[in-house]
């Protein structure tokens, strides 16, 4: 399939237009066709291993998520379907939803017996809702009843107490529109929205459940489903409630995208890649966005190009389980070969008509390209730091406690690091953790961070406390200015003489420059530790500082920097740090001074 010509006048940053999005959607859909089952109800894509739900569930997942992509492509074209995408999926619907007990190799697993099928039911229902005039309304009565019977169990309470409540909401929205079990569907909608209300923390931020989990699920799930449902239902009251929340979230979210298009690799399910563009498109679709139309397209096209230009698809044109290319260490056990196609959500912009300003206005720069920024996300306990000279984004994490252990004494690398960036790590496996402060008692392994309790944010800072060992607390704080970071840790209750280690950014030889400089509490010299392969490639290494506790309360302070600037000045030149007990005074290179009282935070 030929690639449309770039238009650098309309899109000076990416060169891409709506035609590129349409061609990419078609290319992805045509690539999966050879992997369809005989009756086209399953798409069994090749991969290194099945998910924990099994191969039949994985085949349903491949079908459902690519169907959502086909639905966005066809609905965005007003029903035009030159490649016959919907005809193939109509065949699959009929075969996959045969009555229980019917013979056939392509029958879908039931939502009552396979939890993952509830997730896929949402993509199927949303696809049917978007394409109703061209698919659902043309199905025979028997097939419609089969499909409705298969979807109905998803109207029950969610079996997982997090964003999964919104899968039932999405199924209910379609059934309500189609006049199927409308009263029960309305009950499901109300129950689902009431549950996520418990997790709304303000300023556009939800926790994904009761565990203070903050990541891209805020954008591609917790805002995506309620706002899109309200929009498709024409429910003004719901849109007036959830639309302003989306706008507030996007005001923060736009700062998480690098000038090169990369979203921040933080949290789980990162294999969904350019699904990160879904929420900005949704803001443009509903009018609830702080972004200009040109900035919206610049963000979305930049993100799509970022991954496609770096090998997100294999030689068969299939999305792989990874970030750039395949990366097994990134993949959760619930993910199978079809999982990456949840990236279909990133094509939501195709629902905007071709004449919409998001397609016709010139691209505009992202915040990371315009000015240096330090911005707290107060409800989440996060601090974002961007630099215009290199367009690089860093996120300092003082709010997440969604840190499922990766093994004895190990943290989930997607949540537990003190810092993340758009061009580094995190390190995984048995390698030393990057951006980590650890105790090394009795010469043993480094302690895990574990859950972090936020202690507040400010215009240039964020702080938290964690408990790496029984009876031991570590109060941590980050101050940021330009590309400089001050990292302070107050260790409370550790035995005197306990070794500690602070690591920096995990960078590859081709990556940005990382610096780590001891200020207080650490010994002289900086070690370099191998961290192996990261999302950015093999051969990564991280700098490390070492020290020991000197009493019941020991302060450790370091300066760090990550920059793509050539030949950067030493980070020690960027800040003058004065320490009086537990009070830190920091004068930055531009002459401004800020203070940090670790003693007050530790009480």
Coordinates of C-alpha atoms in Angstrom, one line a residue:
X1 CA 0.0 0.0 0.0
X2 CA 1.6 3.3 -1.0
X3 CA 2.4 5.9 1.7
X4 CA 0.7 9.3 1.1
X5 CA 3.1 12.2 0.5
X6 CA 4.1 14.3 3.5
X7 CA 2.7 17.8 3.9
X8 CA 5.3 19.9 5.7
X9 CA 3.3 23.1 5.2
X10 CA 0.2 21.7 7.0
X11 CA 2.2 19.5 9.4
X12 CA 5.7 21.1 9.9
X13 CA 6.6 18.8 12.8
X14 CA 5.4 15.4 11.6
X15 CA 4.5 15.8 7.9
X16 CA 1.5 13.6 8.4
X17 CA -2.1 14.3 7.5
X18 CA -5.4 12.5 7.8
X19 CA -4.5 10.4 4.8
X20 CA -1.6 8.9 6.7
X21 CA -3.8 7.9 9.5
X22 CA -6.3 6.2 7.1
X23 CA -3.5 4.4 5.3
X24 CA -2.0 3.2 8.5
X25 CA -5.3 1.9 9.8
X26 CA -5.8 0.0 6.5
X27 CA -2.3 -1.3 6.5
X28 CA -2.7 -2.7 10.1
X29 CA -6.0 -4.3 9.3
X30 CA -4.9 -5.9 6.0
X31 CA -1.8 -7.3 7.8
X32 CA -3.9 -9.4 10.3
X33 CA -6.2 -11.0 7.6
X34 CA -3.9 -14.0 7.0
X35 CA -4.3 -14.9 10.7
X36 CA -8.1 -15.1 10.7
X37 CA -9.7 -18.5 11.5
X38 CA -11.7 -20.2 8.8
X39 CA -15.0 -18.5 9.8
X40 CA -13.2 -15.2 10.6
X41 CA -14.3 -15.1 14.3
X42 CA -10.8 -15.5 15.7
X43 CA -7.6 -13.8 14.8
X44 CA -4.7 -15.9 16.2
X45 CA -1.6 -13.8 15.8
X46 CA 1.9 -15.2 16.2
X47 CA 3.7 -14.5 19.4
X48 CA 6.2 -15.8 21.9
X49 CA 3.6 -17.2 24.3
X50 CA -0.2 -17.1 25.0
X51 CA -1.7 -14.9 27.7
X52 CA -2.8 -16.4 30.9
X53 CA -6.3 -16.6 29.5
X54 CA -5.3 -19.1 26.8
X55 CA -5.2 -19.2 23.0
X56 CA -8.9 -19.1 22.3
X57 CA -9.3 -16.0 24.4
X58 CA -6.2 -14.5 22.6
X59 CA -7.9 -15.2 19.3
X60 CA -11.0 -13.3 20.5
X61 CA -8.8 -10.5 21.6
X62 CA -7.1 -10.2 18.2
X63 CA -10.5 -10.1 16.6
X64 CA -12.2 -7.6 19.0
X65 CA -9.3 -5.1 19.1
X66 CA -8.8 -5.1 15.3
X67 CA -12.6 -4.8 14.9
X68 CA -12.5 -1.6 16.9
X69 CA -9.9 -0.3 14.6
X70 CA -12.0 -1.2 11.6
X71 CA -15.0 0.4 13.2
X72 CA -13.1 3.7 13.7
X73 CA -11.8 3.5 10.1
X74 CA -15.2 2.9 8.5
X75 CA -17.2 5.2 10.8
X76 CA -14.7 8.0 10.2
X77 CA -15.3 7.6 6.5
X78 CA -19.1 7.8 6.8
X79 CA -19.5 4.1 6.0
X80 CA -17.2 4.0 3.0
X81 CA -15.3 0.7 3.2
X82 CA -13.3 0.1 0.0
X83 CA -11.3 -2.8 1.6
X84 CA -14.4 -4.6 2.8
X85 CA -13.4 -4.6 6.5
X86 CA -16.9 -4.8 8.0
X87 CA -18.0 -7.6 5.8
X88 CA -15.3 -9.8 7.2
X89 CA -16.1 -8.9 10.8
X90 CA -19.8 -9.5 10.2
X91 CA -19.0 -13.1 9.3
X92 CA -17.0 -13.4 12.4
X93 CA -19.8 -12.1 14.6
X94 CA -22.2 -14.8 13.3
X95 CA -19.6 -17.6 13.8
X96 CA -18.3 -16.4 17.1
X97 CA -21.6 -16.0 18.9
X98 CA -23.3 -19.3 18.0
X99 CA -25.6 -20.6 20.7
X100 CA -23.9 -22.4 23.6
X101 CA -23.3 -26.0 22.7
X102 CA -23.4 -25.4 19.0
X103 CA -20.6 -27.0 17.0
X104 CA -17.9 -24.9 15.4
X105 CA -14.2 -24.2 15.8
X106 CA -14.6 -20.5 15.9
X107 CA -17.0 -20.0 18.9
X108 CA -15.9 -17.3 21.3
X109 CA -15.3 -18.0 25.0
X110 CA -18.2 -16.9 27.1
X111 CA -17.9 -13.8 29.3
X112 CA -19.3 -16.0 32.2
X113 CA -16.3 -18.3 32.0
X114 CA -13.4 -16.3 30.7
X115 CA -12.9 -12.9 32.5
X116 CA -10.8 -11.5 29.6
X117 CA -13.8 -11.9 27.3
X118 CA -15.5 -9.1 29.3
X119 CA -12.7 -6.8 28.2
X120 CA -13.1 -7.7 24.6
X121 CA -16.9 -7.4 24.9
X122 CA -16.3 -3.7 25.4
X123 CA -14.3 -3.3 22.2
X124 CA -16.9 -5.3 20.3
X125 CA -19.8 -3.3 21.7
X126 CA -18.1 0.0 21.0
X127 CA -17.3 -1.1 17.4
X128 CA -20.9 -2.1 16.9
X129 CA -22.1 1.2 18.3
X130 CA -19.9 3.2 16.0
X131 CA -20.8 1.2 12.9
X132 CA -24.5 0.5 13.7
X133 CA -26.0 1.8 10.4
X134 CA -23.5 -0.3 8.3
X135 CA -23.2 -3.5 10.3
X136 CA -25.6 -4.1 13.2
X137 CA -28.7 -2.8 11.4
X138 CA -27.9 -5.1 8.4
X139 CA -27.5 -8.3 10.4
X140 CA -30.3 -10.8 10.4
X141 CA -32.4 -11.2 13.5
X142 CA -30.9 -14.5 14.6
X143 CA -27.3 -13.1 14.5
X144 CA -28.3 -10.0 16.4
X145 CA -29.9 -12.1 19.1
X146 CA -26.8 -14.3 19.3
X147 CA -24.6 -11.3 19.7
X148 CA -26.9 -9.7 22.3
X149 CA -26.9 -13.0 24.2
X150 CA -23.1 -13.2 24.2
X151 CA -22.8 -9.5 25.4
X152 CA -25.5 -9.6 28.1
X153 CA -23.5 -11.2 31.0
X154 CA -21.1 -8.2 30.8
X155 CA -23.9 -6.1 32.3
X156 CA -23.3 -7.7 35.7
X157 CA -20.9 -6.3 38.3
X158 CA -17.3 -6.2 37.3
X159 CA -15.1 -9.1 38.5
X160 CA -12.1 -6.8 38.8
X161 CA -12.4 -3.6 41.0
X162 CA -10.7 -1.1 38.8
X163 CA -11.2 0.4 35.3
X164 CA -12.9 -2.9 34.4
X165 CA -16.2 -1.4 35.6
X166 CA -16.2 0.7 32.4
X167 CA -16.3 -2.4 30.1
X168 CA -19.8 -3.1 31.4
X169 CA -20.6 0.6 30.9
X170 CA -19.5 0.4 27.3
X171 CA -21.5 -2.8 26.6
X172 CA -24.5 -1.2 28.2
X173 CA -24.2 1.9 26.1
X174 CA -24.5 -0.1 22.9
X175 CA -27.3 -2.3 24.1
X176 CA -29.2 0.7 25.3
X177 CA -28.8 2.4 21.9
X178 CA -29.9 -0.8 20.1
X179 CA -33.0 -1.2 22.3
X180 CA -31.8 -4.4 23.9
X181 CA -32.4 -4.7 27.7
X182 CA -32.5 -1.0 27.9
X183 CA -33.5 -0.8 31.6
X184 CA -30.9 -3.3 32.8
X185 CA -28.3 -1.4 30.6
X186 CA -29.2 1.9 32.3
X187 CA -28.7 0.2 35.7
X188 CA -25.3 -1.0 34.6
X189 CA -24.3 2.5 33.4
X190 CA -25.3 4.1 36.7
X191 CA -23.6 1.4 38.8
X192 CA -20.4 1.7 36.8
X193 CA -20.1 5.5 37.0
X194 CA -20.9 5.4 40.7
X195 CA -18.0 3.1 41.3
X196 CA -15.3 5.1 39.5
X197 CA -16.6 8.2 41.3
X198 CA -15.0 6.7 44.5
X199 CA -11.6 7.0 42.8
X200 CA -11.8 10.5 41.4
X201 CA -9.3 12.7 43.3
X202 CA -9.8 16.0 41.5
X203 CA -8.0 18.1 38.9
X204 CA -8.7 15.4 36.3
X205 CA -7.0 12.5 38.1
X206 CA -8.4 9.1 39.0
X207 CA -6.8 6.3 40.8
X208 CA -7.3 3.0 38.9
X209 CA -8.9 1.3 41.9
X210 CA -8.3 1.7 45.6
X211 CA -4.5 1.4 45.3
X212 CA -3.3 4.8 44.1
X213 CA -2.4 3.5 40.6
X214 CA -1.6 6.4 38.3
X215 CA -0.6 5.8 34.7
X216 CA -1.9 5.9 31.1
X217 CA -5.2 4.2 32.2
X218 CA -6.3 7.6 33.4
X219 CA -6.4 8.7 29.8
X220 CA -7.2 5.6 27.7
X221 CA -9.7 4.1 30.1
X222 CA -11.0 6.2 33.0
X223 CA -11.7 9.2 30.9
X224 CA -12.1 7.5 27.6
X225 CA -15.1 5.3 28.2
X226 CA -17.4 7.7 30.2
X227 CA -16.8 10.7 28.0
X228 CA -17.1 8.8 24.8
X229 CA -20.3 7.1 26.1
X230 CA -21.8 10.5 27.0
X231 CA -20.9 11.9 23.6
X232 CA -22.3 8.9 21.6
X233 CA -25.5 8.9 23.8
X234 CA -25.9 12.6 23.4
X235 CA -26.3 12.8 27.2
X236 CA -25.6 16.4 27.9
X237 CA -25.8 16.0 31.7
X238 CA -23.1 13.3 31.7
X239 CA -20.9 15.2 29.3
X240 CA -21.2 18.3 31.5
X241 CA -19.9 16.1 34.4
X242 CA -17.1 14.2 32.7
X243 CA -16.0 16.6 30.0
X244 CA -14.5 19.2 32.3
X245 CA -12.6 16.4 34.1
X246 CA -11.1 15.3 30.7
X247 CA -10.1 18.9 30.0
X248 CA -8.4 19.2 33.4
X249 CA -6.6 15.9 32.8
X250 CA -5.4 16.9 29.3
X251 CA -4.0 20.1 30.8
X252 CA -1.5 17.9 32.6
X253 CA -1.4 15.0 30.2
X254 CA 0.0 17.0 27.3
X255 CA 3.2 17.6 29.3
X256 CA 3.9 13.9 29.3
X257 CA 4.9 13.8 25.6
X258 CA 8.4 14.3 24.3
X259 CA 9.2 16.5 21.3
X260 CA 10.0 13.3 19.4
X261 CA 6.5 12.0 20.0
X262 CA 7.2 9.5 22.8
X263 CA 4.7 9.2 25.6
X264 CA 6.2 8.6 29.0
X265 CA 6.9 4.9 29.6
X266 CA 5.4 4.7 33.1
X267 CA 2.9 2.2 34.5
X268 CA 1.6 -1.0 32.9
X269 CA 0.2 -2.1 29.5
X270 CA 2.7 0.0 27.7
X271 CA 2.4 -2.3 24.7
X272 CA -0.7 -0.3 23.7
X273 CA 1.7 2.4 22.5
X274 CA -0.2 5.0 20.6
X275 CA -3.4 4.4 22.5
X276 CA -1.9 7.2 24.5
X277 CA -3.2 9.6 21.8
X278 CA -6.9 8.6 22.4
X279 CA -7.7 11.1 25.1
X280 CA -6.4 14.2 23.2
X281 CA -8.5 13.1 20.2
X282 CA -11.5 12.7 22.5
X283 CA -11.0 16.2 23.8
X284 CA -11.2 17.5 20.3
X285 CA -14.2 15.3 19.5
X286 CA -16.2 16.6 22.4
X287 CA -14.8 20.1 22.7
X288 CA -13.5 19.4 26.2
X289 CA -9.8 20.2 25.7
X290 CA -7.3 22.9 26.5
X291 CA -5.3 22.0 23.4
X292 CA -5.6 23.8 20.1
X293 CA -6.6 21.7 17.1
X294 CA -3.0 22.0 15.7
X295 CA -1.4 20.9 18.9
X296 CA -3.8 17.9 19.2
X297 CA -2.8 16.6 15.8
X298 CA 0.8 17.3 16.4
X299 CA 0.7 15.2 19.6
X300 CA -1.2 12.4 18.1
X301 CA 0.7 12.2 14.8
X302 CA 3.9 12.5 16.6
X303 CA 3.1 9.6 18.8
X304 CA 1.9 7.4 16.0
X305 CA 5.1 8.2 14.0
X306 CA 7.3 7.7 17.0
X307 CA 6.4 4.0 17.3
X308 CA 6.0 3.2 13.6
X309 CA 9.4 4.8 12.8
X310 CA 11.1 2.7 15.5
X311 CA 9.9 -0.8 14.5
X312 CA 6.6 -1.2 16.4
X313 CA 5.4 -3.5 13.5
X314 CA 7.3 -6.6 12.4
X315 CA 8.1 -7.8 8.8
X316 CA 4.5 -9.0 8.5
X317 CA 3.1 -5.6 9.5
X318 CA 1.9 -6.9 12.9
X319 CA 2.2 -4.9 16.1
X320 CA 4.6 -6.7 18.5
X321 CA 4.6 -7.2 22.2
X322 CA 6.9 -4.4 23.2
X323 CA 7.7 -0.7 23.0
X324 CA 9.8 0.0 19.9
X325 CA 10.1 -3.6 18.8
X326 CA 9.5 -6.7 20.9
X327 CA 10.5 -6.4 24.5
X328 CA 9.4 -9.4 26.6
X329 CA 10.4 -7.9 29.9
X330 CA 7.8 -5.2 29.5
X331 CA 4.8 -7.6 28.9
X332 CA 2.3 -8.4 31.6
X333 CA 1.1 -12.0 32.0
X334 CA -2.4 -11.0 30.9
X335 CA -1.1 -9.9 27.5
X336 CA -1.2 -12.1 24.4
X337 CA -0.2 -11.6 20.8
X338 CA -3.4 -9.6 20.0
X339 CA -3.1 -7.3 23.0
X340 CA -1.1 -4.5 21.3
X341 CA -4.1 -3.8 19.1
X342 CA -5.8 -1.9 21.9
X343 CA -3.6 0.8 20.2
X344 CA -6.7 1.1 18.0
X345 CA -8.0 3.6 20.5
X346 CA -5.4 6.0 19.2
X347 CA -7.3 6.2 15.9
X348 CA -10.3 7.9 17.6
X349 CA -9.4 11.1 15.7
X350 CA -10.8 9.5 12.5
X351 CA -14.3 10.2 13.9
X352 CA -13.6 13.9 13.4
X353 CA -14.7 15.0 9.9
X354 CA -12.0 15.7 7.4
X355 CA -12.8 19.4 7.5
X356 CA -12.4 19.6 11.3
X357 CA -9.7 22.1 12.4
X358 CA -7.8 19.2 14.1
X359 CA -7.1 18.0 10.5
X360 CA -6.9 21.3 8.7
X361 CA -5.1 23.7 11.1
X362 CA -1.3 23.8 10.9
X363 CA 0.5 21.7 13.6
X364 CA 1.6 23.6 16.7
X365 CA 4.4 22.8 19.1
X366 CA 4.0 20.8 22.3
X367 CA 4.8 22.2 25.8
X368 CA 8.1 20.2 25.8
X369 CA 9.1 22.2 22.8
X370 CA 8.1 25.6 23.9
X371 CA 9.6 26.3 27.3
X372 CA 11.2 24.6 30.3
X373 CA 8.5 23.4 32.7
X374 CA 8.2 22.1 36.2
X375 CA 4.7 21.1 37.0
X376 CA 3.2 19.1 39.9
X377 CA 0.2 16.7 39.4
X378 CA -0.9 17.2 43.0
X379 CA -3.6 14.5 43.3
X380 CA -1.2 11.9 42.0
X381 CA 1.9 13.1 43.8
X382 CA 3.8 13.4 40.6
X383 CA 6.1 16.1 39.3
X384 CA 6.8 16.6 35.6
X385 CA 10.0 18.4 34.3
X386 CA 10.5 19.3 30.6
X387 CA 13.3 21.1 28.8
X388 CA 12.8 23.0 25.6
X389 CA 16.4 22.7 24.5
X390 CA 16.0 18.9 23.9
X391 CA 12.3 18.3 24.2
X392 CA 12.9 15.7 26.9
X393 CA 10.3 14.8 29.6
X394 CA 11.0 13.5 33.1
X395 CA 8.5 12.4 35.7
X396 CA 9.3 12.3 39.4
X397 CA 7.2 9.8 41.2
X398 CA 6.1 10.5 44.8
X399 CA 2.6 9.2 44.6
X400 CA 2.2 5.7 43.4
X401 CA 1.8 2.6 45.6
X402 CA 0.7 0.3 42.8
X403 CA 4.0 -1.7 43.0
X404 CA 3.2 -5.4 42.7
X405 CA 6.4 -7.2 43.5
X406 CA 8.4 -8.6 40.6
X407 CA 10.0 -11.1 43.0
X408 CA 11.5 -11.2 46.5
X409 CA 12.7 -7.8 47.4
X410 CA 11.9 -6.4 43.9
X411 CA 9.5 -3.7 42.8
X412 CA 7.4 -3.4 39.7
X413 CA 9.7 -1.3 37.4
X414 CA 6.7 0.4 35.8
X415 CA 5.6 2.0 39.1
X416 CA 8.2 2.0 41.8
X417 CA 11.1 4.1 40.4
X418 CA 11.6 7.6 41.8
X419 CA 11.9 9.0 38.2
X420 CA 11.0 8.1 34.6
X421 CA 11.8 9.8 31.3
X422 CA 10.7 9.6 27.7
X423 CA 14.2 8.5 26.6
X424 CA 15.5 6.1 29.3
X425 CA 14.7 2.8 31.0
X426 CA 13.5 1.7 33.3
X427 CA 15.8 -1.2 34.0
X428 CA 14.2 -4.6 34.4
X429 CA 14.9 -8.1 35.6
X430 CA 17.8 -8.7 38.0
X431 CA 19.7 -5.5 37.0
X432 CA 20.3 -2.8 39.5
X433 CA 17.2 -0.5 39.6
X434 CA 17.7 2.9 38.0
X435 CA 16.5 6.1 39.8
X436 CA 16.3 4.2 43.1
X437 CA 17.4 4.9 46.7
X438 CA 18.1 1.7 48.6
X439 CA 19.5 0.3 51.8
X440 CA 22.0 -2.6 51.5
X441 CA 21.9 -4.1 55.1
X442 CA 24.5 -6.6 56.1
X443 CA 25.9 -6.6 52.5
X444 CA 22.6 -8.1 51.3
X445 CA 20.5 -7.2 48.2
X446 CA 19.2 -3.7 47.8
X447 CA 15.9 -3.0 49.4
X448 CA 12.7 -2.4 47.4
X449 CA 10.9 0.8 47.6
X450 CA 7.5 -0.6 48.0
X451 CA 4.4 1.6 48.4
X452 CA 5.1 5.3 48.6
X453 CA 2.9 7.6 50.6
X454 CA 2.8 11.1 49.2
X455 CA 3.8 14.0 51.4
X456 CA 2.7 16.8 49.1
X457 CA 3.7 18.7 46.0
X458 CA 4.7 22.3 45.3
X459 CA 5.5 24.4 42.2
X460 CA 9.0 22.9 42.0
X461 CA 8.8 19.8 44.2
X462 CA 7.2 16.5 45.3
X463 CA 7.8 14.4 48.4
X464 CA 6.9 11.0 49.7
X465 CA 7.8 8.4 52.4
X466 CA 8.3 4.7 52.1
X467 CA 9.2 1.9 54.5
X468 CA 11.9 -0.4 53.0
X469 CA 12.5 -2.4 56.2
X470 CA 10.5 -2.9 59.4
X471 CA 11.0 0.1 61.6
X472 CA 12.8 2.1 58.9
X473 CA 11.3 5.1 57.1
X474 CA 12.8 7.0 54.1
X475 CA 11.5 10.5 53.5
X476 CA 12.3 11.5 49.9
X477 CA 11.9 14.8 48.0
X478 CA 12.7 16.0 44.6
X479 CA 13.3 19.6 43.6
X480 CA 13.5 20.4 39.8
X481 CA 14.7 23.4 37.9
X482 CA 15.6 23.4 34.2
X483 CA 17.4 20.1 33.6
X484 CA 18.7 20.0 37.2
X485 CA 17.2 17.7 39.9
X486 CA 18.0 17.7 43.6
X487 CA 17.3 14.4 45.2
X488 CA 17.1 14.3 49.0
X489 CA 16.5 11.3 51.3
X490 CA 16.2 11.3 55.0
X491 CA 16.7 7.8 56.5
X492 CA 15.0 7.3 59.8
X493 CA 15.4 4.3 62.2
X494 CA 18.1 2.4 60.3
X495 CA 21.0 1.0 62.4
X496 CA 24.1 3.1 62.3
X497 CA 26.5 2.1 59.5
X498 CA 23.9 0.7 57.2
X499 CA 25.1 1.1 53.6
X500 CA 22.8 3.0 51.1
X501 CA 22.9 3.5 47.4
X502 CA 21.4 6.1 45.1
X503 CA 21.2 5.3 41.4
X504 CA 20.6 7.7 38.5
X505 CA 19.2 7.4 35.0
X506 CA 19.7 4.2 33.0
X507 CA 21.1 5.4 29.6
X508 CA 22.3 3.6 26.5
X509 CA 25.5 4.6 24.7
X510 CA 23.4 6.4 22.1
X511 CA 21.1 8.0 24.6
X512 CA 21.1 11.3 26.5
X513 CA 23.7 12.3 28.9
X514 CA 23.2 11.4 32.6
X515 CA 24.9 13.0 35.5
X516 CA 24.8 12.2 39.3
X517 CA 26.8 14.3 41.8
X518 CA 27.1 13.7 45.6
X519 CA 26.2 16.8 47.7
X520 CA 25.8 15.4 51.3
X521 CA 26.0 12.1 53.0
X522 CA 27.6 10.1 50.2
X523 CA 31.2 9.1 49.8
X524 CA 33.4 10.6 47.1
X525 CA 33.3 9.2 43.6
X526 CA 30.5 7.9 41.4
X527 CA 30.2 4.2 40.4
X528 CA 28.8 3.0 37.1
X529 CA 26.5 -0.1 37.2
X530 CA 25.4 -2.2 34.2
X531 CA 21.6 -2.4 33.8
X532 CA 21.5 -4.4 30.6
X533 CA 18.6 -3.8 28.1
X534 CA 15.9 -1.3 28.6
X535 CA 13.1 -0.1 26.4
X536 CA 15.6 2.1 24.6
X537 CA 17.9 -0.7 23.7
X538 CA 20.8 -2.9 25.1
X539 CA 24.0 -1.8 26.9
X540 CA 22.4 0.6 29.3
X541 CA 24.2 1.7 32.4
X542 CA 23.4 3.8 35.5
X543 CA 25.5 5.9 37.7
X544 CA 25.5 5.2 41.5
X545 CA 26.5 6.9 44.7
X546 CA 27.2 5.1 48.0
X547 CA 27.1 6.1 51.6
X548 CA 26.3 4.9 55.2
X549 CA 23.9 6.0 57.9
X550 CA 25.5 7.8 60.8
X551 CA 22.7 7.7 63.4
X552 CA 18.9 7.4 63.8
X553 CA 18.4 10.2 61.2
X554 CA 20.8 10.5 58.3
X555 CA 20.4 12.9 55.3
X556 CA 21.6 12.1 51.8
X557 CA 21.5 14.7 49.0
X558 CA 22.6 14.5 45.4
X559 CA 22.2 16.5 42.2
X560 CA 21.1 14.7 39.0
X561 CA 20.6 15.6 35.4
X562 CA 19.4 14.0 32.2
X563 CA 19.8 15.9 29.0
X564 CA 20.2 15.5 25.2
X565 CA 22.2 18.7 25.0
X566 CA 25.7 18.2 23.5
X567 CA 28.6 18.6 26.0
X568 CA 26.4 19.7 28.9
X569 CA 28.0 21.5 31.8
X570 CA 28.4 19.5 35.1
X571 CA 25.2 19.4 37.1
X572 CA 27.1 20.8 40.1
X573 CA 27.4 24.0 38.2
X574 CA 23.6 24.3 38.0
X575 CA 22.8 24.7 41.7
X576 CA 24.5 25.8 44.9
X577 CA 23.2 23.7 47.8
X578 CA 23.6 24.9 51.4
X579 CA 22.6 22.5 54.3
X580 CA 21.8 23.6 57.8
X581 CA 20.7 20.5 59.8
X582 CA 17.7 19.2 57.8
X583 CA 17.0 22.5 56.0
X584 CA 18.3 22.7 52.4
X585 CA 18.7 26.0 50.6
X586 CA 19.2 25.7 46.8
X587 CA 20.2 28.6 44.6
X588 CA 19.8 27.7 40.9
X589 CA 21.9 28.9 38.1
X590 CA 19.5 31.8 37.3
X591 CA 19.8 33.1 40.9
X592 CA 16.5 32.0 42.3
X593 CA 16.5 30.3 45.7
X594 CA 14.2 27.7 47.1
X595 CA 14.2 25.9 50.5
X596 CA 13.3 22.4 51.5
X597 CA 12.8 21.3 55.2
X598 CA 13.3 17.5 55.4
X599 CA 12.7 17.7 59.1
X600 CA 9.2 19.0 58.7
X601 CA 8.4 16.4 56.1
X602 CA 9.7 13.6 58.4
X603 CA 7.4 14.5 61.3

